[in-house]
Amino acid sequence: MKPGIHPAYGPVVFRDKAADFAFLTRSTATSDRTIEWEDGSTYPVVDVEISSHSHPFYTGTARVLDAAGRVERFQRRYGSTR
């Protein structure tokens, strides 16, 4: 890697305020705000609107579409091959 052309890569806390959830990871994201983490160290914090704890796809609260109704409508419209 060429020196001086890559952004700083270090520990950052991503915090989802809607779900009251935060996780520590490494990233090139930066922030002026900091937070004291569970290990007693201070890290930059980036607030996010959606995380795996608040997104319906990951939490299992997503709506299930009526796939059977769509299949039946397709078969009524175009006929069944069976």
Tab-separated table of N, CA and C in Angstrom:
chain	number	residue	atom	x	y	z
A	1	MET	N	0.839	-1.180	0.000
A	1	MET	CA	0.000	0.000	0.000
A	1	MET	C	0.882	1.240	0.000
A	2	LYS	N	0.472	2.218	-0.738
A	2	LYS	CA	1.219	3.462	-0.768
A	2	LYS	C	0.971	4.240	0.522
A	3	PRO	N	1.996	4.775	1.134
A	3	PRO	CA	1.790	5.544	2.361
A	3	PRO	C	1.193	6.922	2.068
A	4	GLY	N	0.340	7.383	2.974
A	4	GLY	CA	-0.196	8.724	2.892
A	4	GLY	C	-1.437	8.919	2.041
A	5	ILE	N	-1.935	7.874	1.369
A	5	ILE	CA	-3.113	8.059	0.522
A	5	ILE	C	-4.360	7.376	1.087
A	6	HIS	N	-4.216	6.586	2.145
A	6	HIS	CA	-5.338	5.850	2.708
A	6	HIS	C	-5.853	6.547	3.965
A	7	PRO	N	-7.162	6.529	4.188
A	7	PRO	CA	-7.706	7.148	5.406
A	7	PRO	C	-7.316	6.341	6.644
A	8	ALA	N	-7.354	6.993	7.780
A	8	ALA	CA	-7.020	6.311	9.043
A	8	ALA	C	-8.043	5.218	9.317
A	9	TYR	N	-7.564	4.064	9.748
A	9	TYR	CA	-8.404	2.902	10.008
A	9	TYR	C	-8.221	2.532	11.466
A	10	GLY	N	-9.286	2.668	12.261
A	10	GLY	CA	-9.152	2.381	13.678
A	10	GLY	C	-10.476	2.032	14.314
A	11	PRO	N	-10.462	1.823	15.630
A	11	PRO	CA	-11.701	1.446	16.327
A	11	PRO	C	-12.699	2.595	16.366
A	12	VAL	N	-13.961	2.274	16.094
A	12	VAL	CA	-15.063	3.238	16.093
A	12	VAL	C	-16.289	2.549	16.683
A	13	VAL	N	-17.078	3.286	17.462
A	13	VAL	CA	-18.327	2.763	18.003
A	13	VAL	C	-19.462	3.269	17.114
A	14	PHE	N	-20.276	2.339	16.609
A	14	PHE	CA	-21.478	2.690	15.864
A	14	PHE	C	-22.649	2.512	16.818
A	15	ARG	N	-23.481	3.550	16.947
A	15	ARG	CA	-24.572	3.544	17.915
A	15	ARG	C	-25.899	3.767	17.208
A	16	ASP	N	-26.842	2.851	17.464
A	16	ASP	CA	-28.209	2.958	16.955
A	16	ASP	C	-29.062	3.446	18.118
A	17	LYS	N	-29.395	4.724	18.105
A	17	LYS	CA	-30.148	5.296	19.217
A	17	LYS	C	-31.578	4.775	19.273
A	18	ALA	N	-32.174	4.434	18.136
A	18	ALA	CA	-33.551	3.946	18.118
A	18	ALA	C	-33.675	2.612	18.846
A	19	ALA	N	-32.663	1.758	18.713
A	19	ALA	CA	-32.708	0.442	19.338
A	19	ALA	C	-31.901	0.388	20.624
A	20	ASP	N	-31.284	1.488	21.005
A	20	ASP	CA	-30.420	1.538	22.182
A	20	ASP	C	-29.363	0.427	22.112
A	21	PHE	N	-28.649	0.406	20.985
A	21	PHE	CA	-27.672	-0.637	20.705
A	21	PHE	C	-26.413	0.008	20.141
A	22	ALA	N	-25.258	-0.466	20.568
A	22	ALA	CA	-23.990	0.047	20.052
A	22	ALA	C	-23.019	-1.112	19.905
A	23	PHE	N	-22.113	-1.004	18.938
A	23	PHE	CA	-21.087	-2.022	18.778
A	23	PHE	C	-19.782	-1.375	18.376
A	24	LEU	N	-18.705	-1.982	18.791
A	24	LEU	CA	-17.362	-1.491	18.520
A	24	LEU	C	-16.765	-2.299	17.382
A	25	THR	N	-16.238	-1.606	16.397
A	25	THR	CA	-15.610	-2.259	15.258
A	25	THR	C	-14.518	-1.356	14.728
A	26	ARG	N	-13.847	-1.781	13.699
A	26	ARG	CA	-12.826	-0.946	13.071
A	26	ARG	C	-13.399	-0.376	11.781
A	27	SER	N	-13.088	0.884	11.523
A	27	SER	CA	-13.647	1.550	10.359
A	27	SER	C	-12.800	2.758	9.999
A	28	THR	N	-13.047	3.291	8.796
A	28	THR	CA	-12.414	4.538	8.393
A	28	THR	C	-13.324	5.725	8.685
A	29	ALA	N	-14.540	5.468	9.195
A	29	ALA	CA	-15.472	6.541	9.535
A	29	ALA	C	-14.892	7.365	10.683
A	30	THR	N	-15.142	8.666	10.643
A	30	THR	CA	-14.634	9.540	11.692
A	30	THR	C	-15.777	10.338	12.305
A	31	SER	N	-15.538	10.855	13.492
A	31	SER	CA	-16.537	11.658	14.177
A	31	SER	C	-15.840	12.554	15.188
A	32	ASP	N	-16.453	13.707	15.444
A	32	ASP	CA	-15.928	14.612	16.464
A	32	ASP	C	-16.386	14.196	17.861
A	33	ARG	N	-17.483	13.443	17.925
A	33	ARG	CA	-18.000	12.997	19.226
A	33	ARG	C	-17.298	11.732	19.672
A	34	THR	N	-17.192	11.545	20.978
A	34	THR	CA	-16.559	10.352	21.537
A	34	THR	C	-17.479	9.738	22.581
A	35	ILE	N	-17.197	8.489	22.912
A	35	ILE	CA	-17.966	7.764	23.918
A	35	ILE	C	-16.999	6.876	24.700
A	36	GLU	N	-17.291	6.708	25.981
A	36	GLU	CA	-16.485	5.784	26.780
A	36	GLU	C	-17.103	4.404	26.653
A	37	TRP	N	-16.312	3.449	26.205
A	37	TRP	CA	-16.798	2.101	25.940
A	37	TRP	C	-16.690	1.250	27.190
A	38	GLU	N	-17.190	0.024	27.132
A	38	GLU	CA	-17.234	-0.892	28.271
A	38	GLU	C	-15.854	-1.225	28.813
A	39	ASP	N	-14.830	-1.147	27.961
A	39	ASP	CA	-13.480	-1.468	28.408
A	39	ASP	C	-12.779	-0.279	29.069
A	40	GLY	N	-13.481	0.856	29.187
A	40	GLY	CA	-12.926	2.034	29.832
A	40	GLY	C	-12.206	2.978	28.886
A	41	SER	N	-12.018	2.606	27.649
A	41	SER	CA	-11.350	3.450	26.662
A	41	SER	C	-12.365	4.372	25.993
A	42	THR	N	-11.869	5.458	25.433
A	42	THR	CA	-12.712	6.413	24.730
A	42	THR	C	-12.509	6.249	23.229
A	43	TYR	N	-13.624	6.131	22.495
A	43	TYR	CA	-13.587	5.924	21.055
A	43	TYR	C	-14.495	6.944	20.373
A	44	PRO	N	-14.232	7.246	19.101
A	44	PRO	CA	-15.182	8.082	18.358
A	44	PRO	C	-16.483	7.313	18.161
A	45	VAL	N	-17.610	8.029	18.166
A	45	VAL	CA	-18.915	7.390	18.020
A	45	VAL	C	-19.613	7.963	16.792
A	46	VAL	N	-20.208	7.065	16.004
A	46	VAL	CA	-20.980	7.442	14.815
A	46	VAL	C	-22.409	6.971	15.057
A	47	ASP	N	-23.360	7.899	15.042
A	47	ASP	CA	-24.764	7.549	15.231
A	47	ASP	C	-25.365	7.142	13.890
A	48	VAL	N	-26.050	6.000	13.892
A	48	VAL	CA	-26.689	5.488	12.679
A	48	VAL	C	-28.187	5.384	12.927
A	49	GLU	N	-28.969	5.457	11.855
A	49	GLU	CA	-30.420	5.380	11.977
A	49	GLU	C	-30.923	3.941	12.020
A	50	ILE	N	-30.234	3.052	11.333
A	50	ILE	CA	-30.679	1.660	11.245
A	50	ILE	C	-29.484	0.743	11.477
A	51	SER	N	-29.695	-0.282	12.295
A	51	SER	CA	-28.671	-1.310	12.510
A	51	SER	C	-29.352	-2.668	12.454
A	52	SER	N	-28.590	-3.704	12.718
A	52	SER	CA	-29.169	-5.046	12.682
A	52	SER	C	-30.182	-5.250	13.804
A	53	HIS	N	-30.156	-4.404	14.835
A	53	HIS	CA	-31.126	-4.530	15.926
A	53	HIS	C	-32.421	-3.785	15.669
A	54	SER	N	-32.430	-2.853	14.733
A	54	SER	CA	-33.655	-2.091	14.497
A	54	SER	C	-34.257	-2.317	13.115
A	55	HIS	N	-33.551	-2.950	12.202
A	55	HIS	CA	-34.071	-3.162	10.861
A	55	HIS	C	-34.987	-4.378	10.856
A	56	PRO	N	-36.197	-4.263	10.304
A	56	PRO	CA	-37.162	-5.369	10.342
A	56	PRO	C	-36.656	-6.654	9.709
A	57	PHE	N	-35.811	-6.564	8.704
A	57	PHE	CA	-35.322	-7.779	8.052
A	57	PHE	C	-34.513	-8.625	9.022
A	58	TYR	N	-33.688	-8.000	9.830
A	58	TYR	CA	-32.812	-8.727	10.749
A	58	TYR	C	-33.495	-9.096	12.056
A	59	THR	N	-34.494	-8.330	12.476
A	59	THR	CA	-35.144	-8.602	13.751
A	59	THR	C	-36.247	-9.638	13.635
A	60	GLY	N	-36.643	-9.993	12.418
A	60	GLY	CA	-37.685	-10.990	12.220
A	60	GLY	C	-39.085	-10.419	12.293
A	61	THR	N	-39.221	-9.087	12.294
A	61	THR	CA	-40.544	-8.480	12.373
A	61	THR	C	-41.023	-7.975	11.019
A	62	ALA	N	-40.367	-8.405	9.963
A	62	ALA	CA	-40.763	-7.974	8.628
A	62	ALA	C	-42.105	-8.600	8.266
A	63	ARG	N	-42.882	-7.889	7.461
A	63	ARG	CA	-44.166	-8.420	7.021
A	63	ARG	C	-43.940	-9.549	6.032
A	64	VAL	N	-44.742	-10.567	6.140
A	64	VAL	CA	-44.687	-11.675	5.196
A	64	VAL	C	-45.711	-11.398	4.108
A	65	LEU	N	-45.257	-11.369	2.877
A	65	LEU	CA	-46.167	-11.125	1.770
A	65	LEU	C	-46.989	-12.370	1.485
A	66	ASP	N	-48.155	-12.164	0.944
A	66	ASP	CA	-49.051	-13.262	0.610
A	66	ASP	C	-48.602	-13.886	-0.700
A	67	ALA	N	-47.566	-14.727	-0.641
A	67	ALA	CA	-47.023	-15.331	-1.850
A	67	ALA	C	-48.007	-16.338	-2.453
A	68	ALA	N	-48.740	-17.033	-1.602
A	68	ALA	CA	-49.686	-18.034	-2.113
A	68	ALA	C	-50.783	-17.364	-2.932
A	69	GLY	N	-51.252	-16.237	-2.485
A	69	GLY	CA	-52.282	-15.519	-3.231
A	69	GLY	C	-51.782	-15.064	-4.579
A	70	ARG	N	-50.552	-14.667	-4.661
A	70	ARG	CA	-49.979	-14.226	-5.933
A	70	ARG	C	-49.831	-15.396	-6.906
A	71	VAL	N	-49.423	-16.546	-6.370
A	71	VAL	CA	-49.272	-17.719	-7.226
A	71	VAL	C	-50.637	-18.145	-7.767
A	72	GLU	N	-51.640	-18.172	-6.903
A	72	GLU	CA	-52.984	-18.556	-7.348
A	72	GLU	C	-53.522	-17.587	-8.399
A	73	ARG	N	-53.283	-16.311	-8.208
A	73	ARG	CA	-53.739	-15.323	-9.183
A	73	ARG	C	-53.028	-15.531	-10.521
A	74	PHE	N	-51.725	-15.835	-10.472
A	74	PHE	CA	-50.984	-16.103	-11.702
A	74	PHE	C	-51.553	-17.325	-12.411
A	75	GLN	N	-51.849	-18.395	-11.640
A	75	GLN	CA	-52.376	-19.612	-12.242
A	75	GLN	C	-53.774	-19.386	-12.820
A	76	ARG	N	-54.595	-18.589	-12.172
A	76	ARG	CA	-55.919	-18.265	-12.714
A	76	ARG	C	-55.780	-17.478	-14.014
A	77	ARG	N	-54.842	-16.572	-14.034
A	77	ARG	CA	-54.689	-15.693	-15.194
A	77	ARG	C	-54.092	-16.441	-16.382
A	78	TYR	N	-53.057	-17.245	-16.140
A	78	TYR	CA	-52.321	-17.858	-17.233
A	78	TYR	C	-52.468	-19.372	-17.314
A	79	GLY	N	-53.154	-19.968	-16.357
A	79	GLY	CA	-53.357	-21.396	-16.367
A	79	GLY	C	-52.208	-22.136	-15.726
A	80	SER	N	-52.504	-23.352	-15.368
A	80	SER	CA	-51.492	-24.176	-14.728
A	80	SER	C	-50.862	-25.099	-15.749
A	81	THR	N	-49.592	-25.426	-15.600
A	81	THR	CA	-48.888	-26.306	-16.530
A	81	THR	C	-48.979	-27.750	-16.094
A	82	ARG	N	-49.623	-28.025	-15.000
A	82	ARG	CA	-49.720	-29.394	-14.480
A	82	ARG	C	-50.928	-30.092	-14.973
